[in-house]
Amino acid sequence: AGAVCVDNSSAWRMDPDVPLVVPEVNPQDVGQYTRKGIIANPNCSTIQMVLPLKALHDFSPVKRVIVSTYQAVSGS
């Protein structure tokens, strides 16, 4: 009881009650885990993309990004 689970699967990524956190980008969202006791993280490709985008956005707001990734079915 009271434990927090950091989930690396895709199971909770779309759940509005589970914060989707990249610590370097939105650490303030970690506190939202209390609803279900779970913190999710995005897909690995997303994490690698948002780190430099955050730095760019802090310098000059990013308005739009178009991204395509190609991954194996086993990794989705």
PDB file of C-alpha atoms in Angstrom:
ATOM      1  CA  ALA A   1       0.000   0.000   0.000  1.00  0.00           C
ATOM      2  CA  GLY A   2       1.249   3.450  -0.871  1.00  0.00           C
ATOM      3  CA  ALA A   3       3.778   2.230  -3.422  1.00  0.00           C
ATOM      4  CA  VAL A   4       4.258   4.052  -6.715  1.00  0.00           C
ATOM      5  CA  CYS A   5       4.783   2.057  -9.897  1.00  0.00           C
ATOM      6  CA  VAL A   6       6.729   3.516 -12.820  1.00  0.00           C
ATOM      7  CA  ASP A   7       5.424   1.628 -15.828  1.00  0.00           C
ATOM      8  CA  ASN A   8       7.488   1.258 -19.003  1.00  0.00           C
ATOM      9  CA  SER A   9       4.835  -0.569 -21.020  1.00  0.00           C
ATOM     10  CA  SER A  10       2.262   1.024 -23.301  1.00  0.00           C
ATOM     11  CA  ALA A  11      -0.616  -0.077 -21.044  1.00  0.00           C
ATOM     12  CA  TRP A  12      -1.103   3.241 -19.223  1.00  0.00           C
ATOM     13  CA  ARG A  13       0.154   5.778 -21.759  1.00  0.00           C
ATOM     14  CA  MET A  14      -3.296   6.892 -22.877  1.00  0.00           C
ATOM     15  CA  ASP A  15      -4.984   6.815 -19.447  1.00  0.00           C
ATOM     16  CA  PRO A  16      -5.931  10.384 -18.458  1.00  0.00           C
ATOM     17  CA  ASP A  17      -5.527   9.489 -14.762  1.00  0.00           C
ATOM     18  CA  VAL A  18      -1.899   8.378 -15.158  1.00  0.00           C
ATOM     19  CA  PRO A  19       0.767  11.046 -15.681  1.00  0.00           C
ATOM     20  CA  LEU A  20       2.993  10.550 -18.711  1.00  0.00           C
ATOM     21  CA  VAL A  21       6.353  11.857 -17.527  1.00  0.00           C
ATOM     22  CA  VAL A  22       9.743  12.612 -19.013  1.00  0.00           C
ATOM     23  CA  PRO A  23      11.564  13.988 -15.943  1.00  0.00           C
ATOM     24  CA  GLU A  24      13.678  16.479 -17.911  1.00  0.00           C
ATOM     25  CA  VAL A  25      10.587  17.856 -19.659  1.00  0.00           C
ATOM     26  CA  ASN A  26       7.639  17.782 -17.241  1.00  0.00           C
ATOM     27  CA  PRO A  27       8.828  16.852 -13.729  1.00  0.00           C
ATOM     28  CA  GLN A  28       5.933  18.803 -12.236  1.00  0.00           C
ATOM     29  CA  ASP A  29       3.533  16.085 -13.450  1.00  0.00           C
ATOM     30  CA  VAL A  30       5.069  13.386 -11.242  1.00  0.00           C
ATOM     31  CA  GLY A  31       2.781  14.447  -8.395  1.00  0.00           C
ATOM     32  CA  GLN A  32      -0.297  13.381 -10.355  1.00  0.00           C
ATOM     33  CA  TYR A  33       0.435   9.690  -9.680  1.00  0.00           C
ATOM     34  CA  THR A  34      -1.848   9.721  -6.640  1.00  0.00           C
ATOM     35  CA  ARG A  35      -4.968   8.882  -8.658  1.00  0.00           C
ATOM     36  CA  LYS A  36      -3.797   5.353  -9.521  1.00  0.00           C
ATOM     37  CA  GLY A  37      -0.323   5.046  -8.004  1.00  0.00           C
ATOM     38  CA  ILE A  38       1.220   4.763 -11.462  1.00  0.00           C
ATOM     39  CA  ILE A  39       3.582   6.950 -13.479  1.00  0.00           C
ATOM     40  CA  ALA A  40       3.913   6.078 -17.165  1.00  0.00           C
ATOM     41  CA  ASN A  41       6.599   7.044 -19.609  1.00  0.00           C
ATOM     42  CA  PRO A  42       6.261   7.576 -23.339  1.00  0.00           C
ATOM     43  CA  ASN A  43       7.647   5.433 -26.109  1.00  0.00           C
ATOM     44  CA  CYS A  44      11.453   5.474 -26.362  1.00  0.00           C
ATOM     45  CA  SER A  45      11.340   7.340 -29.690  1.00  0.00           C
ATOM     46  CA  THR A  46       9.176  10.025 -28.123  1.00  0.00           C
ATOM     47  CA  ILE A  47      11.520  10.495 -25.181  1.00  0.00           C
ATOM     48  CA  GLN A  48      14.511  11.003 -27.495  1.00  0.00           C
ATOM     49  CA  MET A  49      12.532  13.525 -29.529  1.00  0.00           C
ATOM     50  CA  VAL A  50      11.117  15.638 -26.693  1.00  0.00           C
ATOM     51  CA  LEU A  51      14.435  16.227 -24.934  1.00  0.00           C
ATOM     52  CA  PRO A  52      15.905  18.487 -27.655  1.00  0.00           C
ATOM     53  CA  LEU A  53      12.453  19.875 -28.486  1.00  0.00           C
ATOM     54  CA  LYS A  54      12.096  21.072 -24.888  1.00  0.00           C
ATOM     55  CA  ALA A  55      15.374  22.985 -25.163  1.00  0.00           C
ATOM     56  CA  LEU A  56      14.275  24.518 -28.467  1.00  0.00           C
ATOM     57  CA  HIS A  57      10.833  25.336 -27.078  1.00  0.00           C
ATOM     58  CA  ASP A  58      12.339  27.080 -24.055  1.00  0.00           C
ATOM     59  CA  PHE A  59      14.366  29.260 -26.427  1.00  0.00           C
ATOM     60  CA  SER A  60      11.629  29.881 -29.007  1.00  0.00           C
ATOM     61  CA  PRO A  61       8.166  28.283 -28.745  1.00  0.00           C
ATOM     62  CA  VAL A  62       7.718  25.305 -31.036  1.00  0.00           C
ATOM     63  CA  LYS A  63       4.361  25.551 -32.771  1.00  0.00           C
ATOM     64  CA  ARG A  64       4.299  22.372 -34.814  1.00  0.00           C
ATOM     65  CA  VAL A  65       6.293  19.190 -35.304  1.00  0.00           C
ATOM     66  CA  ILE A  66       5.646  16.459 -37.846  1.00  0.00           C
ATOM     67  CA  VAL A  67       7.327  13.162 -37.014  1.00  0.00           C
ATOM     68  CA  SER A  68       7.272   9.675 -38.483  1.00  0.00           C
ATOM     69  CA  THR A  69       8.860   6.724 -36.729  1.00  0.00           C
ATOM     70  CA  TYR A  70       9.189   3.190 -37.980  1.00  0.00           C
ATOM     71  CA  GLN A  71       9.411   0.468 -35.391  1.00  0.00           C
ATOM     72  CA  ALA A  72       9.152  -3.282 -35.292  1.00  0.00           C
ATOM     73  CA  VAL A  73       5.799  -4.730 -34.275  1.00  0.00           C
ATOM     74  CA  SER A  74       7.524  -6.476 -31.373  1.00  0.00           C
ATOM     75  CA  GLY A  75       8.588  -3.119 -29.951  1.00  0.00           C
ATOM     76  CA  SER A  76       5.183  -1.470 -29.985  1.00  0.00           C
TER      77      SER A  76
END
